[in-house]
Amino acid sequence: MQVNELYDMLKRTQEPKGYVFNEDKERVVDLLAALLTNKERYGYMCCPCRLASGNREQDKDIICPCAYREPDVKEYGSCYCNLYVTNAWNEGKLDTTVYIPERRPI
C-alpha cells in the first residue's frame, strides 16, 4: 500500500466518524508513511509517536487509530500525534500549541 492509498482509505472511513486529518498535509504524509513502515516492521500499523513492543497483543491500544484518539480529540481537538483533529482545530479555533499528554500507561 502506498501513502496516497492509505490517505484515501482513512479519509473515507474516518471522516464520517467525525475525525479529519490535520490540514498540515506534509505532517499527515509523514505520519502515514511511518504507519506503513510500522506495518512492514511489526505487521500492524502502530502509532509512530509511541514506542511499540512488536507484540500485537501488548500494542493493541496503539494500533492506529489508537484507543486514546477519542478522548484526546474530545479534550484537545487533536490526537496525540496530530494526525486526526477536529474541524475547529484545523480552523484555528483551538489552541494548537497545547501539549497533548500521553494517556498510555507505562
Coordinates of C-alpha atoms in Angstrom, one line a residue:
M1 CA 0.0 0.0 0.0
Q2 CA 1.2 3.5 -0.8
V3 CA 0.8 6.6 1.3
N4 CA -1.8 8.1 -1.1
E5 CA -3.9 4.9 -0.9
L6 CA -3.8 4.9 2.9
Y7 CA -4.7 8.6 2.9
D8 CA -7.8 8.0 0.7
M9 CA -8.9 4.9 2.7
L10 CA -8.6 6.5 6.1
K11 CA -10.2 9.8 4.9
R12 CA -13.1 7.8 3.6
T13 CA -13.6 5.7 6.7
Q14 CA -12.7 8.2 9.5
E15 CA -14.4 11.5 8.3
P16 CA -17.9 10.0 8.7
K17 CA -16.9 9.3 12.3
G18 CA -16.0 13.0 12.8
Y19 CA -12.2 12.6 12.5
V20 CA -10.5 14.7 9.9
F21 CA -6.8 14.9 9.0
N22 CA -4.6 17.7 10.2
E23 CA -4.5 20.4 7.5
D24 CA -0.7 20.2 7.6
K25 CA -0.5 17.8 4.7
E26 CA 3.2 17.3 5.0
R27 CA 2.8 16.2 8.6
V28 CA 0.0 13.8 7.6
V29 CA 2.0 12.3 4.8
D30 CA 5.0 11.8 7.2
L31 CA 2.8 10.1 9.8
L32 CA 1.1 7.9 7.2
A33 CA 4.5 6.8 5.8
A34 CA 5.6 6.0 9.4
L35 CA 2.4 3.9 9.9
L36 CA 3.2 2.0 6.7
T37 CA 6.8 1.5 8.0
N38 CA 5.5 0.1 11.2
K39 CA 3.2 -2.2 9.4
E40 CA 6.2 -3.5 7.4
R41 CA 8.2 -3.8 10.6
Y42 CA 5.7 -5.2 13.0
G43 CA 2.8 -6.5 10.8
Y44 CA 0.4 -3.8 12.1
M45 CA 0.1 0.0 11.9
C46 CA 1.0 1.1 15.4
C47 CA 1.2 4.8 16.3
P48 CA 4.5 6.2 15.1
C49 CA 4.6 8.6 18.0
R50 CA 4.8 5.8 20.6
L51 CA 7.3 3.0 21.3
A52 CA 5.9 -0.3 20.1
S53 CA 7.0 -3.6 21.6
G54 CA 6.5 -5.7 18.4
N55 CA 3.9 -7.8 20.3
R56 CA 0.5 -7.2 18.8
E57 CA -1.4 -8.0 21.9
Q58 CA 0.7 -5.6 24.0
D59 CA 0.4 -2.9 21.4
K60 CA -3.3 -3.3 20.6
D61 CA -4.0 0.0 22.3
I62 CA -1.7 1.9 20.0
I63 CA -2.8 0.4 16.7
C64 CA -4.0 3.3 14.6
P65 CA -6.5 4.7 15.3
C66 CA -5.3 4.1 18.8
A67 CA -7.5 3.7 21.9
Y68 CA -6.6 7.2 23.0
R69 CA -7.7 9.1 19.9
E70 CA -11.3 9.6 21.0
P71 CA -10.5 11.1 24.4
D72 CA -7.6 13.2 23.0
V73 CA -9.7 14.6 20.2
K74 CA -12.6 15.2 22.5
E75 CA -10.5 17.1 25.1
Y76 CA -7.8 18.7 22.9
G77 CA -9.2 18.7 19.4
S78 CA -6.4 16.5 18.2
C79 CA -5.0 13.1 18.8
Y80 CA -1.5 12.7 20.4
C81 CA 0.4 12.8 17.1
N82 CA -1.9 15.4 15.5
L83 CA -2.9 13.1 12.7
Y84 CA -6.6 13.2 13.5
V85 CA -8.1 16.5 14.5
T86 CA -11.4 18.3 14.6
N87 CA -12.5 20.9 12.1
A88 CA -12.3 23.5 14.9
W89 CA -8.6 22.6 15.5
N90 CA -7.9 22.9 11.7
E91 CA -9.7 26.3 11.7
G92 CA -7.5 27.7 14.5
K93 CA -10.4 27.9 16.9
L94 CA -8.5 25.8 19.4
D95 CA -5.0 26.4 20.9
T96 CA -2.9 24.1 18.7
T97 CA 0.2 24.7 20.9
V98 CA -1.2 22.8 23.8
Y99 CA 0.8 19.7 24.6
I100 CA -1.4 16.6 24.5
P101 CA -0.3 14.4 27.4
E102 CA 0.5 10.7 26.9
R103 CA -2.5 8.7 28.1
R104 CA -0.9 5.3 27.6
P105 CA 0.1 3.7 30.9
I106 CA 3.8 3.0 31.4

